[in-house]
mmCIF file of C-alpha atoms in Angstrom:
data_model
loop_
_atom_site.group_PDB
_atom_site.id
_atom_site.type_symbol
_atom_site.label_atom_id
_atom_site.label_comp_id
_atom_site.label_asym_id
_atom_site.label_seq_id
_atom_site.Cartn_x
_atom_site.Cartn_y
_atom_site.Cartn_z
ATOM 1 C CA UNK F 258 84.914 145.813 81.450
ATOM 2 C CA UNK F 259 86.472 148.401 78.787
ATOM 3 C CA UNK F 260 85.644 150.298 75.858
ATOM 4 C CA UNK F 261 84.557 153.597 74.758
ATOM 5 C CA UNK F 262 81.734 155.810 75.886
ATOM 6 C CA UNK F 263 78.558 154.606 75.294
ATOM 7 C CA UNK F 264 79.432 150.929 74.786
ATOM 8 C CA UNK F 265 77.208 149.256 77.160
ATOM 9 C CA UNK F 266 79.926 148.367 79.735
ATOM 10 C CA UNK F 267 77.529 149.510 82.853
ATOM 11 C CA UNK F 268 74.340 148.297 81.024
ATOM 12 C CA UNK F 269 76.146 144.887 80.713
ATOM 13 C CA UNK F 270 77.121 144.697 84.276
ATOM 14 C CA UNK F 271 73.672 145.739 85.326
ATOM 15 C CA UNK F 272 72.477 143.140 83.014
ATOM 16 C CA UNK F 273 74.750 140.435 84.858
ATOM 17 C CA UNK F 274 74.265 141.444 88.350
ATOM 18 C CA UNK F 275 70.861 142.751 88.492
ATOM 19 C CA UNK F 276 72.318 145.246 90.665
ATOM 20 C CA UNK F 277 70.244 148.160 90.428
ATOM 21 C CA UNK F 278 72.633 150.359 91.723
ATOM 22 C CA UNK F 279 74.598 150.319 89.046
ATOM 23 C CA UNK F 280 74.010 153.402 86.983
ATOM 24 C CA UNK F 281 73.725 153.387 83.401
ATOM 25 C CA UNK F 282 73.601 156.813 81.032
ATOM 26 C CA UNK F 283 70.286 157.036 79.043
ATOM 27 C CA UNK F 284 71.651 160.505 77.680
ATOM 28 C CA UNK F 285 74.389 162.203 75.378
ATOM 29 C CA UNK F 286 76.423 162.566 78.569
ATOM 30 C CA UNK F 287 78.537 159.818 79.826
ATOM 31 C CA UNK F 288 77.678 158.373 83.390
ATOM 32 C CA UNK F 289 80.372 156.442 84.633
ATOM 33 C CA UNK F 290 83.241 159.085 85.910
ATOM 34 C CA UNK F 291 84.929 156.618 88.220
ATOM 35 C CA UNK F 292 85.966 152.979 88.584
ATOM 36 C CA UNK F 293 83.530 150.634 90.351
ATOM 37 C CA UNK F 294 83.064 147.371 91.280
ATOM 38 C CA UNK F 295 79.935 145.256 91.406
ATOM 39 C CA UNK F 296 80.248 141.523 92.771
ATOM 40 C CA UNK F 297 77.588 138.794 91.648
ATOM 41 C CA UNK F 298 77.412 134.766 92.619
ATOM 42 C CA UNK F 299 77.187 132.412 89.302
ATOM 43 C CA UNK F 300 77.137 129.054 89.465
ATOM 44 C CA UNK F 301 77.784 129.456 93.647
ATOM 45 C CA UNK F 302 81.323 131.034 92.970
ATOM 46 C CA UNK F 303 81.432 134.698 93.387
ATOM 47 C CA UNK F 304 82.878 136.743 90.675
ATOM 48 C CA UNK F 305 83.665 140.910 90.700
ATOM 49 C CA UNK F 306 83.016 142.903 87.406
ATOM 50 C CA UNK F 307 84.633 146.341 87.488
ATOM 51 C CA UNK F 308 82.722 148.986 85.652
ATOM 52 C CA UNK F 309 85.397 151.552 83.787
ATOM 53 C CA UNK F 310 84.978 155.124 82.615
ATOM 54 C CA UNK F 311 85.158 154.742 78.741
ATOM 55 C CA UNK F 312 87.814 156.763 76.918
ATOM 56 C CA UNK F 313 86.059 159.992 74.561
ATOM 57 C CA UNK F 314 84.365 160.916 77.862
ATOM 58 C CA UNK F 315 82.724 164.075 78.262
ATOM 59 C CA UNK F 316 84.125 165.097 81.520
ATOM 60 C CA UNK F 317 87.571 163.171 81.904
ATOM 61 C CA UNK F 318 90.176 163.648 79.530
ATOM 62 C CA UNK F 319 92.195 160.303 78.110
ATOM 63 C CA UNK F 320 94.674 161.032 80.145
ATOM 64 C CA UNK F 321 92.239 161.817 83.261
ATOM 65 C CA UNK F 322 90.747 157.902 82.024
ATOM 66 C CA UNK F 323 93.963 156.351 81.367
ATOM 67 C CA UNK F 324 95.371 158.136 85.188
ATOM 68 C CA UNK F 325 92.443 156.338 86.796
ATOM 69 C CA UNK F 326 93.350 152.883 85.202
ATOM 70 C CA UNK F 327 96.506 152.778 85.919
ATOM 71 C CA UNK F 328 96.229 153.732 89.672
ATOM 72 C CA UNK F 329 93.166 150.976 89.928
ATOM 73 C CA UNK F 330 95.333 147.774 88.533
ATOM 74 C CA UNK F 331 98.862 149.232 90.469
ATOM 75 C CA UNK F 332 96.464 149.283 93.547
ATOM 76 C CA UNK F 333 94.845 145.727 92.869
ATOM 77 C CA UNK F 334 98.105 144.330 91.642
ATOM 78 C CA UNK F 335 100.269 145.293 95.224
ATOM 79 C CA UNK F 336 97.561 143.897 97.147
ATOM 80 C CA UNK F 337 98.014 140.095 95.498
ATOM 81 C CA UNK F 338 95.071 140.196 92.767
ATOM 82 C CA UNK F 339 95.421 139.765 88.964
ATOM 83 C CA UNK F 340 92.731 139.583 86.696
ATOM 84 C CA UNK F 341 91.130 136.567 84.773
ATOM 85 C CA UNK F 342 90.104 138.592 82.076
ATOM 86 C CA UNK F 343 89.151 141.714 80.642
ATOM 87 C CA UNK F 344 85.870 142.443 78.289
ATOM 88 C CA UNK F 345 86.770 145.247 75.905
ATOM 89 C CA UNK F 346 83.025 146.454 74.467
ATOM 90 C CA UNK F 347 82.752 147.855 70.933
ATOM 91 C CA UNK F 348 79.394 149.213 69.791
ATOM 92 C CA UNK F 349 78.699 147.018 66.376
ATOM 93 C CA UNK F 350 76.283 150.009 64.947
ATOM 94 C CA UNK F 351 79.420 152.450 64.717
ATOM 95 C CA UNK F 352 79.733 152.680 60.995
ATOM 96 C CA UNK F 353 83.762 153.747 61.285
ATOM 97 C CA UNK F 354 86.273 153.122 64.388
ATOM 98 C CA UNK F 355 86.446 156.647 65.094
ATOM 99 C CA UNK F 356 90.252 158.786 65.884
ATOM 100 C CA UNK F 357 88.764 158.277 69.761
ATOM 101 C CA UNK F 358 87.948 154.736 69.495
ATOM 102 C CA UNK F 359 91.294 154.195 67.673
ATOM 103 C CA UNK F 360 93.217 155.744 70.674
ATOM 104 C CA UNK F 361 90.869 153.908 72.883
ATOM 105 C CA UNK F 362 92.219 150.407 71.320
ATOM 106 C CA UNK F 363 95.561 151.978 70.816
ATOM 107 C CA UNK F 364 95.673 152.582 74.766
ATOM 108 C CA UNK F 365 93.967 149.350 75.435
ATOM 109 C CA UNK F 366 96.705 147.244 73.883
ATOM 110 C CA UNK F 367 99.481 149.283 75.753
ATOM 111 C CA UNK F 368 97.962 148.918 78.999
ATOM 112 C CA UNK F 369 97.443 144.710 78.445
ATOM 113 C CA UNK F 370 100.702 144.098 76.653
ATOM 114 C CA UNK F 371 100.946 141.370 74.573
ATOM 115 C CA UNK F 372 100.792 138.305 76.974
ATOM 116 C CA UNK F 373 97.544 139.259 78.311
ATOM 117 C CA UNK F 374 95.666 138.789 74.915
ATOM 118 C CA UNK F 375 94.202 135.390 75.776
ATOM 119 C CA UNK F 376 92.634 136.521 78.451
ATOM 120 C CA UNK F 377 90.733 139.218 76.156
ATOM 121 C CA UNK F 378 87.467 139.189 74.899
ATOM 122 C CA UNK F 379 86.242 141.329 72.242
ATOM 123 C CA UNK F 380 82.825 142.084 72.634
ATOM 124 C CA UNK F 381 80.265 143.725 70.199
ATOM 125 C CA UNK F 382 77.137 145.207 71.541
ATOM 126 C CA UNK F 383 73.870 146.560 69.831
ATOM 127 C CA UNK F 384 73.308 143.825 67.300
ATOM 128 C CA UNK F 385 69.409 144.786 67.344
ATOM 129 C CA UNK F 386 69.810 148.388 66.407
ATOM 130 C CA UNK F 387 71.268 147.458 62.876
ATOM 131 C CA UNK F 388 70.732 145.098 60.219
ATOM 132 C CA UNK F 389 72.185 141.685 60.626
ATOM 133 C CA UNK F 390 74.142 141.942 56.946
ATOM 134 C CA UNK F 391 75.666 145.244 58.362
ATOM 135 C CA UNK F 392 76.313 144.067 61.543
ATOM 136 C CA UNK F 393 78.268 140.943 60.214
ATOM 137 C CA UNK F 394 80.147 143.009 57.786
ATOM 138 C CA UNK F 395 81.287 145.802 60.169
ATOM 139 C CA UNK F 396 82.639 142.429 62.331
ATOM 140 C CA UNK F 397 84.009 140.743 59.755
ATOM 141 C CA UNK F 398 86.483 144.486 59.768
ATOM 142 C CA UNK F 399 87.369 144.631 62.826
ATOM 143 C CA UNK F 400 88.517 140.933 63.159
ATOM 144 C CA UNK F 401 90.697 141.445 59.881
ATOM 145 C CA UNK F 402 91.907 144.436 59.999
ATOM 146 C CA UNK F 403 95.396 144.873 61.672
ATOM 147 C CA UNK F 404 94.555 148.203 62.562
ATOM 148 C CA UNK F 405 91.711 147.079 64.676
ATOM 149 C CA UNK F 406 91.401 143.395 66.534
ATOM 150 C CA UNK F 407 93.133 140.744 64.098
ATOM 151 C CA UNK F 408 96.692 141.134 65.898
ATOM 152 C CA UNK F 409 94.511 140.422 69.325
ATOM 153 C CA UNK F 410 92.566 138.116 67.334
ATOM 154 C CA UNK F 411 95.947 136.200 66.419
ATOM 155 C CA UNK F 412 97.447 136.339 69.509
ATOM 156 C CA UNK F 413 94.197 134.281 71.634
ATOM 157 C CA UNK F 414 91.826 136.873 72.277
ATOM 158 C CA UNK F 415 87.942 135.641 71.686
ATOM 159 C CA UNK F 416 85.358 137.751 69.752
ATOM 160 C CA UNK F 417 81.941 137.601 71.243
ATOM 161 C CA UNK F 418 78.628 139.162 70.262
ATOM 162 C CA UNK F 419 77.097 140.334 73.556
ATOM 163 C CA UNK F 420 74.542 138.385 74.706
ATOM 164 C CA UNK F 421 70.987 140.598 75.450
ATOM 165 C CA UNK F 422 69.562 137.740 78.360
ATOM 166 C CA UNK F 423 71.042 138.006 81.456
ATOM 167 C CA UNK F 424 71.727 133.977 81.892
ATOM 168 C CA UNK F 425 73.702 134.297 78.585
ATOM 169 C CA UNK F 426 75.824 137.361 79.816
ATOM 170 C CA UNK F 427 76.414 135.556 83.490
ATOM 171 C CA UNK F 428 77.580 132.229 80.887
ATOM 172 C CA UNK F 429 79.848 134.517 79.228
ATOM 173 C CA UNK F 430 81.604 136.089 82.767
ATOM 174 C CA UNK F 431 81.895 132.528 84.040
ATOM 175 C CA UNK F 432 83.603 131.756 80.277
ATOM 176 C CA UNK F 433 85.967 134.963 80.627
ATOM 177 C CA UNK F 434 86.405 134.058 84.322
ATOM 178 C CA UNK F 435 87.893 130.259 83.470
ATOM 179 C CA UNK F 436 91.182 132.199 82.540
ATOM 180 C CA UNK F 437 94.239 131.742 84.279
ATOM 181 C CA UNK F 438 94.663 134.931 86.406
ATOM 182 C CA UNK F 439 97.314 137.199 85.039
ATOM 183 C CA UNK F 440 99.209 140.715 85.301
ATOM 184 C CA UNK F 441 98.978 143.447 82.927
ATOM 185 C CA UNK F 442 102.202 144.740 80.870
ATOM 186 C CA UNK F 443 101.087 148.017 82.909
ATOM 187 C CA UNK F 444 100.744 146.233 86.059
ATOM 188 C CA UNK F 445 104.277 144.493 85.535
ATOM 189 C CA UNK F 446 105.921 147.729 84.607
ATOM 190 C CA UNK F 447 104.647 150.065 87.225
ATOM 191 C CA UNK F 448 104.951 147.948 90.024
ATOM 192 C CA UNK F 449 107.446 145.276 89.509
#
């Protein structure tokens, strides 16, 4: 699970693992500093959700994020595993795609490379926090604008509205997980 700072990526994999332990930030500062991952049993097949620092962080540089991402899917990759998918979390009540959330999607898109796009899925969170009119508009943006999702749009990935029950959200991992396993561009070039 990816995005930016304050997306929800811990409070959705708290939400689909009802794993306490995973710690979500209720404050300005960021919680997540370090990649983690939480596994949870759907449908009596066991899935892993990794839990990523988000990019515009208030400790880590990008390049401190980007270092940690890199060494997690080189690690992951030599040892045989490759990902079904990847859930890239955008908050829907962010009125502009800020310069850090740019460079978040700008990075995002180098690290997946181009064949990994249908295994994306674009995810908006905080639909309750804004009008539904607003809401739709601001989506309706960023899945037609080439300088935000339409190229991943284009090329297979899925845009989802994150689900707020947790039997929705474990629907959606088993969706995402259905994906033929695949490498990253990053993985490919680092380790291959």
């Amino acid at each position: 699970v990816m995005g930016v700072t304050g997306a929800g990526k811990s409070s959705f994999i708290k939400l689909v693992t009802g794993d306490d332990s995973v710690k979500v930030g209720h404050s300005q500062i960021s919680e997540t500093k370090s990649i983690s991952s939480y596994s949870v049993f759907i449908r009596d097949k066991k899935f892993t959700l990794v839990d990523t620092p988000g990019f515009d962080d208030d400790d880590l540089t990008d390049s401190d994020v980007l270092k940690l991402l890199v060494d997690w899917l080189s690690s992951t990759y030599k040892s045989g595993q490759k990902l079904n998918g990847i859930l890239y979390l955008h908050r829907i009540t962010d009125a502009r795609m800020r310069g850090s959330s740019l460079r978040n999607l700008k990075m995002f898109k180098e690290l997946i490379g181009d064949s990994f796009h249908k295994n994306v899925t674009l995810g908006t969170t905080c639909w309750s926090l804004v009008s539904h009119s607003t809401a739709v508009a601001r989506e309706t943006e960023l899945t037609t604008s080439t300088a935000f999702w339409k190229n991943l749009i284009s090329n297979g990935a899925r845009l989802q509205r994150i689900p707020s029950s947790a039997s929705d959200a474990r629907d959606l991992v088993y969706q995402i997980a259905s994906h033929s396993p695949s490498a990253l561009q990053t993985q490919r070039d680092i380790v291959d």
